[in-house]
PDB file of C-alpha atoms and ligand atoms in Angstrom:
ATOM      1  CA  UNK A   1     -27.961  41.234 -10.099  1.00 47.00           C
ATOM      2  CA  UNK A   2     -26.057  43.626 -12.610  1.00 60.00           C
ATOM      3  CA  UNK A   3     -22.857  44.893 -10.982  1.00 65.00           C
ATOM      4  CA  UNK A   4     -22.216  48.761 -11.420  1.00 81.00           C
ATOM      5  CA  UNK A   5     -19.324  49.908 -13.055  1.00 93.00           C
ATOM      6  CA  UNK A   6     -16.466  51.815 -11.710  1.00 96.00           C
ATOM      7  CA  UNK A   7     -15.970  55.366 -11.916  1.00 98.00           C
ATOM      8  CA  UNK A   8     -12.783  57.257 -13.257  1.00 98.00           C
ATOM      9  CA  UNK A   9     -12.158  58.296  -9.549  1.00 98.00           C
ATOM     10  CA  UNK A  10     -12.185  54.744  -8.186  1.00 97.00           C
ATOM     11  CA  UNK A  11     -10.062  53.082 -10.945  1.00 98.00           C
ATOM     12  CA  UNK A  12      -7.371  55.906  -9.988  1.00 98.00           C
ATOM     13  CA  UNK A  13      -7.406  55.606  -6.724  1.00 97.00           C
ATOM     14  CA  UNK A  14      -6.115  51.431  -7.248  1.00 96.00           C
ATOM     15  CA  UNK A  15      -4.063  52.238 -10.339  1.00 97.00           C
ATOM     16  CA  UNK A  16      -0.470  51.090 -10.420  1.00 94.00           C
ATOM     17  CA  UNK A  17       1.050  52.103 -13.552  1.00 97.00           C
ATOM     18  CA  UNK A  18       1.954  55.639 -14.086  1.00 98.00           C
ATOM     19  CA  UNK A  19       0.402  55.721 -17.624  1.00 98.00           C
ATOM     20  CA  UNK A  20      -2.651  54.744 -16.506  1.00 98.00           C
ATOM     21  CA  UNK A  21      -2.691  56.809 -13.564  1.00 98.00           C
ATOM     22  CA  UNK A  22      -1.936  59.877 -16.312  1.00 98.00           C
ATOM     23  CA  UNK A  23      -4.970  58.819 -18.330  1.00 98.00           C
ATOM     24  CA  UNK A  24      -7.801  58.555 -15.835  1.00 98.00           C
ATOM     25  CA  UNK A  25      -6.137  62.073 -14.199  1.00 98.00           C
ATOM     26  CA  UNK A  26      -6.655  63.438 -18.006  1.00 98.00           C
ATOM     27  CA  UNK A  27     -10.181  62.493 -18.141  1.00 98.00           C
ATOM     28  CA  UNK A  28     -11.237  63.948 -15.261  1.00 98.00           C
ATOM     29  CA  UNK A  29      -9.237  67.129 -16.250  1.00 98.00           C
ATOM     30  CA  UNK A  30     -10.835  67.262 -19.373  1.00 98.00           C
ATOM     31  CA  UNK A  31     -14.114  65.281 -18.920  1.00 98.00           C
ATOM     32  CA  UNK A  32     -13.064  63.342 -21.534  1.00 98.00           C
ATOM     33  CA  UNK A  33     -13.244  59.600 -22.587  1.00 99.00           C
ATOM     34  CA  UNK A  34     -12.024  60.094 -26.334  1.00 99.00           C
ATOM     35  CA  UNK A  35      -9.192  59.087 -28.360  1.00 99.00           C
ATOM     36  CA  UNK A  36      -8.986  59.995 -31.638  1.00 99.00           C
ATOM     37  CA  UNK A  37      -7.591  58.176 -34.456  1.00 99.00           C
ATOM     38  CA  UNK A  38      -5.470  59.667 -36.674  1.00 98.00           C
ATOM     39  CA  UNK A  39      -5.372  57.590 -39.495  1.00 98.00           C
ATOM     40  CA  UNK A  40      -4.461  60.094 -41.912  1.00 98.00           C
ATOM     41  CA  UNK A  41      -1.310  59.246 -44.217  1.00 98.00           C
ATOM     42  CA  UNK A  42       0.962  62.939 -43.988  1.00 99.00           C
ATOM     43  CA  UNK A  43       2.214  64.655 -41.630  1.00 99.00           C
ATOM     44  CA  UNK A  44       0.974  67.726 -42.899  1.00 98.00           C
ATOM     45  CA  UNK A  45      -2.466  66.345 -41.883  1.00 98.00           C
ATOM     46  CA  UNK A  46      -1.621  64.356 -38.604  1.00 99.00           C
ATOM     47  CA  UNK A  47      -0.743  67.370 -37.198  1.00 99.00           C
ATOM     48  CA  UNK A  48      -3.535  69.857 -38.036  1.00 98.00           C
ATOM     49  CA  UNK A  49      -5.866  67.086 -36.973  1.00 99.00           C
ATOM     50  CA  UNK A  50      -3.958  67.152 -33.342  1.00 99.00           C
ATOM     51  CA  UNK A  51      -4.054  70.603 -33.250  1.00 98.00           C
ATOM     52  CA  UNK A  52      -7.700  70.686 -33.898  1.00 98.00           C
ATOM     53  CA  UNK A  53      -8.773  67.655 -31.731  1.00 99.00           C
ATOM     54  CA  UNK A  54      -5.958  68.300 -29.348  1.00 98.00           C
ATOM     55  CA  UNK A  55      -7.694  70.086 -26.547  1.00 98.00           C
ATOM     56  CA  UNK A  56     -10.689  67.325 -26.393  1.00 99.00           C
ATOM     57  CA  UNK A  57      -9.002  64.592 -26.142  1.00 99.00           C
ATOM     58  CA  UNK A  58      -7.288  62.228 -24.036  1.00 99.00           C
ATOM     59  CA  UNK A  59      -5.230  60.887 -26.594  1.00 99.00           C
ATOM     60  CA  UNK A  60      -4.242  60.569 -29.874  1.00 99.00           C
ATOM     61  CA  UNK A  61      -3.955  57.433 -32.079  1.00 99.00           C
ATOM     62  CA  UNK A  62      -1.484  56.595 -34.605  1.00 99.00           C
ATOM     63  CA  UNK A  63      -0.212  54.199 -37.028  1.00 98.00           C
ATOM     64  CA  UNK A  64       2.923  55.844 -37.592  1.00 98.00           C
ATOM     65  CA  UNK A  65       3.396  53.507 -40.732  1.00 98.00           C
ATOM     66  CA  UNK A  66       0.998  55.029 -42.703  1.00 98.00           C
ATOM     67  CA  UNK A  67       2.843  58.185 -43.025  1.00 98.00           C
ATOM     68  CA  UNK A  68       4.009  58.531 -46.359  1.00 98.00           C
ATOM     69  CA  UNK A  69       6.464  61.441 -45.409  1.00 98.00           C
ATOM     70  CA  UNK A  70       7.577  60.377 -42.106  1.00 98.00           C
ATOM     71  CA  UNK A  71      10.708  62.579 -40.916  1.00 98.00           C
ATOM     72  CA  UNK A  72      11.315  61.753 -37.104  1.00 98.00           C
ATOM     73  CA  UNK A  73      12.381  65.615 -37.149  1.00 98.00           C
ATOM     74  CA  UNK A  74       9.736  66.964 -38.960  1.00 98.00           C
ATOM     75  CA  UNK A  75       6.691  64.286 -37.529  1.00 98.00           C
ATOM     76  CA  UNK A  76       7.283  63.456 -34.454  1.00 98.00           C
ATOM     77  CA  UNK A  77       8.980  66.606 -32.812  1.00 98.00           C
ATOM     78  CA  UNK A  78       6.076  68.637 -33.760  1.00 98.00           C
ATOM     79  CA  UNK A  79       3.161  65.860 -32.706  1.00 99.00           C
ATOM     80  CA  UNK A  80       5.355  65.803 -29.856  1.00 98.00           C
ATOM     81  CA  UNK A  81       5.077  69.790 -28.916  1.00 98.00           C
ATOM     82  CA  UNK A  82       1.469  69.349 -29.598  1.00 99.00           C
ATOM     83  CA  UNK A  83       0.619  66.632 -27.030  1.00 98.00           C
ATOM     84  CA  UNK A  84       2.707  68.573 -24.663  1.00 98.00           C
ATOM     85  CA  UNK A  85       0.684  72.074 -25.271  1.00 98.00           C
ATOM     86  CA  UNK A  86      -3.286  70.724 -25.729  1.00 98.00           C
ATOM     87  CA  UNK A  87      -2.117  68.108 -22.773  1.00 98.00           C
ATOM     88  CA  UNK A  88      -2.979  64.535 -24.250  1.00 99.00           C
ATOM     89  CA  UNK A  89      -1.487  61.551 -24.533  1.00 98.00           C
ATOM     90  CA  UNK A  90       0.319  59.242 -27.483  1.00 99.00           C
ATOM     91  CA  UNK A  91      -0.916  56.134 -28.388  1.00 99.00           C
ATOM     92  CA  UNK A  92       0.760  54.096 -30.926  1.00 99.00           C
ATOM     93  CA  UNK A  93      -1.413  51.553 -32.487  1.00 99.00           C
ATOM     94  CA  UNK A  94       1.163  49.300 -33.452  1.00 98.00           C
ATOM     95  CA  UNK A  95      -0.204  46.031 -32.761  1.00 98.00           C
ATOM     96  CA  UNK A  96       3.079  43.870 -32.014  1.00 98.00           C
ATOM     97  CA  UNK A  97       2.506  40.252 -33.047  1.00 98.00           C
ATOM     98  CA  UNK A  98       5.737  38.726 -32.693  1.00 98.00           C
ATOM     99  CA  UNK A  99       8.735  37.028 -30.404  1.00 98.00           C
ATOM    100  CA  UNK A 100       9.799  39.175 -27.774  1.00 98.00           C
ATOM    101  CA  UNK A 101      13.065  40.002 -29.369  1.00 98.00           C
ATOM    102  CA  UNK A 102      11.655  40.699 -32.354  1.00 98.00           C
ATOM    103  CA  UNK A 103       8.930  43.094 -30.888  1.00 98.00           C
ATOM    104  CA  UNK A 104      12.327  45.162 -28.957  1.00 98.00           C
ATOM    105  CA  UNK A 105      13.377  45.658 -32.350  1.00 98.00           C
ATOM    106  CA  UNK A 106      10.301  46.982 -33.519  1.00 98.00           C
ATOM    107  CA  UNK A 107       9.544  49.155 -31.088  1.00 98.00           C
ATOM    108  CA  UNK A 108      13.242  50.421 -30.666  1.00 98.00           C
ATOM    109  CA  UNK A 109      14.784  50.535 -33.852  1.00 98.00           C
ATOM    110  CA  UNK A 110      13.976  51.406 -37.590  1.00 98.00           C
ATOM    111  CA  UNK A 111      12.506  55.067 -38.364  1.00 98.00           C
ATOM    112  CA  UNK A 112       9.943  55.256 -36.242  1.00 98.00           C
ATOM    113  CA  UNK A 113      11.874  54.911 -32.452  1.00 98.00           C
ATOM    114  CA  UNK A 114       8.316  54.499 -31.193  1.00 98.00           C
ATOM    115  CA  UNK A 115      10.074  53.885 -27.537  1.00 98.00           C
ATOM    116  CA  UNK A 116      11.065  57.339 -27.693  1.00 98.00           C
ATOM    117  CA  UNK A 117       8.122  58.991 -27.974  1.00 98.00           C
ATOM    118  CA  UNK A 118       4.546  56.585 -27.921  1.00 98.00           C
ATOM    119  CA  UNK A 119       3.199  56.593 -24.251  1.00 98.00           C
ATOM    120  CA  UNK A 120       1.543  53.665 -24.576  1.00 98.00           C
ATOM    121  CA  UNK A 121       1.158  51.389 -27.322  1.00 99.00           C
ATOM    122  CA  UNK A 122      -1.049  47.747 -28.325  1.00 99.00           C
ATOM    123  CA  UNK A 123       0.019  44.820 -28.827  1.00 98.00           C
ATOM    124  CA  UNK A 124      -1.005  41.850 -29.517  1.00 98.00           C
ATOM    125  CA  UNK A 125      -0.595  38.789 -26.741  1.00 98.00           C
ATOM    126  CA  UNK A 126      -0.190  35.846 -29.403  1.00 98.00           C
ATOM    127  CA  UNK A 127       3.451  35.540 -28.774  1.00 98.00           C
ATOM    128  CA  UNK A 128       2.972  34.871 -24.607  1.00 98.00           C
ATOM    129  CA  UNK A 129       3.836  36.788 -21.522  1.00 98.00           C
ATOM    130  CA  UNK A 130       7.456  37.431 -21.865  1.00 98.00           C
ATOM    131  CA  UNK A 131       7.243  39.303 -25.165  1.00 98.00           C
ATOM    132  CA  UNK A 132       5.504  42.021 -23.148  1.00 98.00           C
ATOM    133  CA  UNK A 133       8.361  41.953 -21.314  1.00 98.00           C
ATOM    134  CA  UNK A 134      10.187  44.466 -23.571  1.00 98.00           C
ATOM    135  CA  UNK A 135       7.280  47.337 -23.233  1.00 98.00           C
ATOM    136  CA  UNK A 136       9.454  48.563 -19.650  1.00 94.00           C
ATOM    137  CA  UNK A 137       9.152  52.437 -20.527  1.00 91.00           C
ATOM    138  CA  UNK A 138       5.483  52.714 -22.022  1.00 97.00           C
ATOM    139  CA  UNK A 139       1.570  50.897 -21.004  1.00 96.00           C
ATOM    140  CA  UNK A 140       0.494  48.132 -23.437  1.00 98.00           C
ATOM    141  CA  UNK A 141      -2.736  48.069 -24.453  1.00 99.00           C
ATOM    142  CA  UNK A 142      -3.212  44.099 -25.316  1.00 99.00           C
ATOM    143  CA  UNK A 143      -5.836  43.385 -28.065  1.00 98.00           C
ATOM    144  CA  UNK A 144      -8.259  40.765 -26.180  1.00 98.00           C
ATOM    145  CA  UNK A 145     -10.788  40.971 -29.072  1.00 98.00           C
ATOM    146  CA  UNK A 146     -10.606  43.018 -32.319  1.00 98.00           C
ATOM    147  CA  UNK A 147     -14.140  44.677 -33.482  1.00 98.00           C
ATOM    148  CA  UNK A 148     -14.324  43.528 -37.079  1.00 98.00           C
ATOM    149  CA  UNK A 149     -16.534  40.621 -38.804  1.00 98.00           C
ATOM    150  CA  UNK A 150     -15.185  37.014 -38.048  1.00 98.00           C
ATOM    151  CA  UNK A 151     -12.176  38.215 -35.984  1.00 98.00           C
ATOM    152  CA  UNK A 152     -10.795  34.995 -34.431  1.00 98.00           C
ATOM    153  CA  UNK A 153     -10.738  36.369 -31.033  1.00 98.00           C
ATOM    154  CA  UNK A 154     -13.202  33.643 -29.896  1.00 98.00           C
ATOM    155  CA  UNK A 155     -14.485  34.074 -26.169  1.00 98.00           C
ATOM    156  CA  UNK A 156     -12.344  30.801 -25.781  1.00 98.00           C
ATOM    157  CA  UNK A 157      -9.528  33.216 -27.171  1.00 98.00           C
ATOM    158  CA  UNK A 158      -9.838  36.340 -25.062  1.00 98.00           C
ATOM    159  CA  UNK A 159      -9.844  34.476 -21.694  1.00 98.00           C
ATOM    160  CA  UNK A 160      -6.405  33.397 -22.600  1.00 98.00           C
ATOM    161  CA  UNK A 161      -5.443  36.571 -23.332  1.00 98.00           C
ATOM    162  CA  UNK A 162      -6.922  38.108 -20.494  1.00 98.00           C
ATOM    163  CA  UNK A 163      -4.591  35.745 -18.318  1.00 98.00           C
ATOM    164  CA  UNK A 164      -1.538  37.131 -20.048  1.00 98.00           C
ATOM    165  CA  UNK A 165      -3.098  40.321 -19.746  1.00 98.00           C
ATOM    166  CA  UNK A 166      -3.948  40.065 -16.175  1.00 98.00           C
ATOM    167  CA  UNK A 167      -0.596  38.944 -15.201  1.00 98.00           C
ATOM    168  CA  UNK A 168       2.095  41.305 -16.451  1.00 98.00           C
ATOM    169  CA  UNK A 169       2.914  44.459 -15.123  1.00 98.00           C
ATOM    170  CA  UNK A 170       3.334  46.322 -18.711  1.00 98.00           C
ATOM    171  CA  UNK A 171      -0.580  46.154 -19.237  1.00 98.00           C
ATOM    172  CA  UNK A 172      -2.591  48.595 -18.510  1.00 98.00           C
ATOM    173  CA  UNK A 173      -5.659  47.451 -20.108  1.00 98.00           C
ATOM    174  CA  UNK A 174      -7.123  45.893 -23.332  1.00 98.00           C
ATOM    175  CA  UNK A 175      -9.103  46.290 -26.569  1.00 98.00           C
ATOM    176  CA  UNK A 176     -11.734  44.482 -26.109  1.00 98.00           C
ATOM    177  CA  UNK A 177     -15.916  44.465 -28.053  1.00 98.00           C
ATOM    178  CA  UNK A 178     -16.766  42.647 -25.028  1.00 98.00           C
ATOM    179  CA  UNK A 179     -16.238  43.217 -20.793  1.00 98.00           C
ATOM    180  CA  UNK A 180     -12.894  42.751 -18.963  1.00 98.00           C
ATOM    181  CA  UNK A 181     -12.619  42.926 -15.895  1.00 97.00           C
ATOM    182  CA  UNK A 182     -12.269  46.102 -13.670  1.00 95.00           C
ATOM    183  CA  UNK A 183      -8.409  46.010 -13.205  1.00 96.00           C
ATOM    184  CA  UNK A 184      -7.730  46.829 -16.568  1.00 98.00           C
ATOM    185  CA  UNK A 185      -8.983  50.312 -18.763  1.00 98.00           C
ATOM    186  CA  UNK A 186     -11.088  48.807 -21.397  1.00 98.00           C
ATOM    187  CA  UNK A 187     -10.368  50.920 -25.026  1.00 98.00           C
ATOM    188  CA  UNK A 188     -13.343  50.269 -27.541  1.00 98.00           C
ATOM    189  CA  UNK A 189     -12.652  51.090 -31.031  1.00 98.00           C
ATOM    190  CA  UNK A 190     -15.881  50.123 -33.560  1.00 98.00           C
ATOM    191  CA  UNK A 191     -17.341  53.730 -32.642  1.00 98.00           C
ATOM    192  CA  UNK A 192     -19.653  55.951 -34.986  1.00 98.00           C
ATOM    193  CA  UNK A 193     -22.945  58.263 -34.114  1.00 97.00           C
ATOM    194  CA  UNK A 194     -23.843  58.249 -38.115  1.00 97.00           C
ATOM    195  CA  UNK A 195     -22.531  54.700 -39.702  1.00 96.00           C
ATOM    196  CA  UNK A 196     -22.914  50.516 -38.765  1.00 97.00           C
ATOM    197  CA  UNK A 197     -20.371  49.299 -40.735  1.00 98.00           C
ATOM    198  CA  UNK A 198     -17.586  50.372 -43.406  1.00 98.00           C
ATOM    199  CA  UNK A 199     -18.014  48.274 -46.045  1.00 97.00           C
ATOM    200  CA  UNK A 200     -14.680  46.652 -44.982  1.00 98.00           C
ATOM    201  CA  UNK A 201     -15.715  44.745 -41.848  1.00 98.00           C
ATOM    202  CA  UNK A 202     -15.382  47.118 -39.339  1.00 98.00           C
ATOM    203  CA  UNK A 203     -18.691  47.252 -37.017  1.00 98.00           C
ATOM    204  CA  UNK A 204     -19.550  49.886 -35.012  1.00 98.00           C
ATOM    205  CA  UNK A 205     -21.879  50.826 -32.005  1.00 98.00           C
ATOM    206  CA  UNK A 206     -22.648  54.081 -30.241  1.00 98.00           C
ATOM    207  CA  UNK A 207     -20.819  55.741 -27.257  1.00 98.00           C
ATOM    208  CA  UNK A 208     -23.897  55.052 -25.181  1.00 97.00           C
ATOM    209  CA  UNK A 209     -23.730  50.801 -26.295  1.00 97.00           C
ATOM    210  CA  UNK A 210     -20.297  50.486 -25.353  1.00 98.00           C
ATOM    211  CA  UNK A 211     -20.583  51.945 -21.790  1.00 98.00           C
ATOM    212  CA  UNK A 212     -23.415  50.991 -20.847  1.00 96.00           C
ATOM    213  CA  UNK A 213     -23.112  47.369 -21.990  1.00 96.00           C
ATOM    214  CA  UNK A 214     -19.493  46.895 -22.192  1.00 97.00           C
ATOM    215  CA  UNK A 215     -18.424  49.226 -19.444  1.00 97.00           C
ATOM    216  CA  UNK A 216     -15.821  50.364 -21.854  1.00 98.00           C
ATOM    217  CA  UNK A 217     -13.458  53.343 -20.055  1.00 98.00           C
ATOM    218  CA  UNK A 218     -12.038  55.068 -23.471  1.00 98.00           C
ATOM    219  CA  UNK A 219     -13.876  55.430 -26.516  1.00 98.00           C
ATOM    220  CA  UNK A 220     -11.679  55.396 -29.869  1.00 99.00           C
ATOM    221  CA  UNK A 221     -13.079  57.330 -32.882  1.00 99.00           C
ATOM    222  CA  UNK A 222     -11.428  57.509 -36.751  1.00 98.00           C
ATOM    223  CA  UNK A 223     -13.238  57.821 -39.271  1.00 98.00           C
ATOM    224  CA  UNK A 224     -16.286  59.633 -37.397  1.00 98.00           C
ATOM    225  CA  UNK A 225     -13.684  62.723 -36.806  1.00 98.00           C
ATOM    226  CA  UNK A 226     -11.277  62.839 -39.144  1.00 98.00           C
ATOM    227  CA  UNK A 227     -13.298  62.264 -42.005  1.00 98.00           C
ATOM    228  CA  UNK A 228     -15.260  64.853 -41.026  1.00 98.00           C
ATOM    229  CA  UNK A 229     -16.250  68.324 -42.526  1.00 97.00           C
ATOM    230  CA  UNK A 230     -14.861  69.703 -39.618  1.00 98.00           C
ATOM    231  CA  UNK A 231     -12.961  67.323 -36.973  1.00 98.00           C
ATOM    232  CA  UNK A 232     -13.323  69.867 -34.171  1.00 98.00           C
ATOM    233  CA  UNK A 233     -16.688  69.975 -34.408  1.00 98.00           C
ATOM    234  CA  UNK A 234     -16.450  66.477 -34.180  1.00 98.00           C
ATOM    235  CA  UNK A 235     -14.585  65.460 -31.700  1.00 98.00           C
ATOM    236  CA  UNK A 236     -16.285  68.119 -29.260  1.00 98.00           C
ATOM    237  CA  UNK A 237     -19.728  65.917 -30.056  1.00 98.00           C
ATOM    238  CA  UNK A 238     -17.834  62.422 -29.506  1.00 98.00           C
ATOM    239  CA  UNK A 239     -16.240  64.232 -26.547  1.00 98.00           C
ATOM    240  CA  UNK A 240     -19.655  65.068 -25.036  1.00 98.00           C
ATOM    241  CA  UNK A 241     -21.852  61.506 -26.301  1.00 98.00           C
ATOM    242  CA  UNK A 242     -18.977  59.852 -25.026  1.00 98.00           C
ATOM    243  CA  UNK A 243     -18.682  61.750 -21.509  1.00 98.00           C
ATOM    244  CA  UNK A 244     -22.441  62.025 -20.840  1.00 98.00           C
ATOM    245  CA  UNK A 245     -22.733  58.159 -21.477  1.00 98.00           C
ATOM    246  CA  UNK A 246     -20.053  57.161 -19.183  1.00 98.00           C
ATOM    247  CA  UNK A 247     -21.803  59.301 -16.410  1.00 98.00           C
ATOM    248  CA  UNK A 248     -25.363  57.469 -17.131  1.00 97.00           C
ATOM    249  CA  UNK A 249     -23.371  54.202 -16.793  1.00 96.00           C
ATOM    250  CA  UNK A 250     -22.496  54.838 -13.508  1.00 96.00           C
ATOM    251  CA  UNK A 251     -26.234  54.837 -12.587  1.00 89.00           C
ATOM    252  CA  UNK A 252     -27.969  51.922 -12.794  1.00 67.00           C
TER     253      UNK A 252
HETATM  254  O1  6AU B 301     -13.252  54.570 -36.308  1.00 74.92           O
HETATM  255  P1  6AU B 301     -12.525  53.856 -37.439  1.00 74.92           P
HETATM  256  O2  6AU B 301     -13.220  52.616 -37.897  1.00 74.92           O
HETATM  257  O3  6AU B 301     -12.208  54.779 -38.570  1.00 74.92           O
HETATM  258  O4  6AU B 301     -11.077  53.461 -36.872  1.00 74.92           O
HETATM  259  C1  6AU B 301     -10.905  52.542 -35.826  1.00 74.92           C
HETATM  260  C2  6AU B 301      -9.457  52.492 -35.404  1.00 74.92           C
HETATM  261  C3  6AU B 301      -8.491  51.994 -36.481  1.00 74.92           C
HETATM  262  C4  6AU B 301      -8.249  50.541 -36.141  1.00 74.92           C
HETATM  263  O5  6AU B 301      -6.935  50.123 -36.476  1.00 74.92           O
HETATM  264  C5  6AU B 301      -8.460  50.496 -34.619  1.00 74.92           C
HETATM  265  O6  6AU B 301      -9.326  51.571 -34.304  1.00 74.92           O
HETATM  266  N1  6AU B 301      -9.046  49.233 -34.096  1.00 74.92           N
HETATM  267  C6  6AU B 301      -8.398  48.513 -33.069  1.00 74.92           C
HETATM  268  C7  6AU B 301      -7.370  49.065 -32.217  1.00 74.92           C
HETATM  269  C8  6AU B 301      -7.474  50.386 -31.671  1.00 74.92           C
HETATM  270  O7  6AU B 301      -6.487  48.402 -31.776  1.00 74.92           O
HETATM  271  C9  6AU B 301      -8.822  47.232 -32.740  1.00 74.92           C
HETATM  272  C10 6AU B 301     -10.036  46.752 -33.271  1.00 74.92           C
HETATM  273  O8  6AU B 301     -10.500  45.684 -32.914  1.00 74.92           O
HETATM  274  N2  6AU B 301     -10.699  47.526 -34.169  1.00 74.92           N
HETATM  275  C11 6AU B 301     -10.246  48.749 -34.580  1.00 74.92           C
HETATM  276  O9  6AU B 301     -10.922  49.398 -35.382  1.00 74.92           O
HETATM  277  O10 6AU B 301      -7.276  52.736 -36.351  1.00 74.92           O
END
């Protein structure tokens, strides 16, 4: 017998961390289950895109590395006032892979002060429990299994990261192409209506596979919105596909 998933409502109503508890509120709010990625390489463009996508999503994704003209003032203050005004949240897609003190540094020092402004960010679990340890002010999102061809997170490999996962109070839930169980948010990335692949690896599936199959909570879409003619347009359709699946997933 198939087990139902649960519903946005239920998964607040047991939610500890205050992150999470701020994300499943959002969704409701909005009816919402997308985060867009903002892979885009200027400021100039990360913020139009949030300013366009802003109101439909839950949150935004960065890699805050890729900005060639990266001014804390002029980048983050702004994406800042943005998330503040359309109401979403910042997720830094940082993917620490290191030794806990090593990962403190990361997150706290150099130009990008992610502590001071990412609400939650991923990491990676490679390095063990206690360098999660240093994540006190922000959710981690810890990569359990990565969507592109011949990733090395082996099934053998994501039930030992679930453990860690599982375990520490910093994690609010996990990347995953596959199902996790119900205590943590499951974010799928590997999501496009028009393409399969990009040439590069990356595989995709539709909003309806990955909650319906996967009981995925959070969709994550680049490429499909910011590449687009016009990422508003966009995001409102992944915004909708995404929302309408996750209500016929409840139903089964
Ligand atoms: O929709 P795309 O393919 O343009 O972008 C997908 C985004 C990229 C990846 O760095 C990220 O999702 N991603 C991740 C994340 C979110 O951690 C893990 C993964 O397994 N696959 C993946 O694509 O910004």
């Amino acid at each position: 017998e198939e087990k139902t998933r649960s519903s946005y409502e239920q998964k607040l109503a047991h939610a500890q961390h205050s992150v999470s508890k701020k994300l499943l509120e959002t969704a409701l709010a909005k009816k919402s289950n997308l985060i867009a990625s903002a892979d885009v390489t200027t400021t100039q463009e990360l913020l139009a895109l949030a300013e366009k996508v802003g109101p439909h999503v839950i949150a935004l994704k960065t890699h805050i590395d890729i900005i060639s003209d990266f001014d804390y003032e002029k980048t983050i203050l702004p994406l800042k006032a943005l998330a503040e005004k359309h109401q979403f949240l910042l997720m830094e897609d940082r993917k620490f892979a290191d030794i806990g003190n090593t990962q403190e540094l990361q997150f706290t020092s150099g130009v990008f002060k992610i502590t001071d402004w990412a609400d939650f960010v991923t990491s990676q679990v490679i390095g063990g429990f206690e360098s999660l340890d240093c994540f006190k002010n922000v959710g981690v999102v810890a990569i359990v299994g990565m969507s592109s061809k011949g990733a090395l997170t082996t099934a053998s490999y994501r039930e030992e990261a679930l453990k860690v996962a599982l375990s520490h109070p910093n994690v609010i839930g996990g990347v995953s192409q596959n199902q996790i169980p119900e205590e943590l948010l499951l974010f799928t990335p590997g999501v496009n209506l028009a393409d399969s692949g990009d040439g590069k690896g990356q595989q995709y599936n539709t909003p309806d596979h990955v909650f319906k199959m996967l009981h995925s909570d959070f969709i994550i879409v680049g490429r499909g919105i910011y590449k687009s003619d016009d990422p508003e347009t966009a995001a409102i359709t992944y915004k909708n596909e995404g929302w309408n699946a996750y209500v016929n997933s409840l139903q089964k």
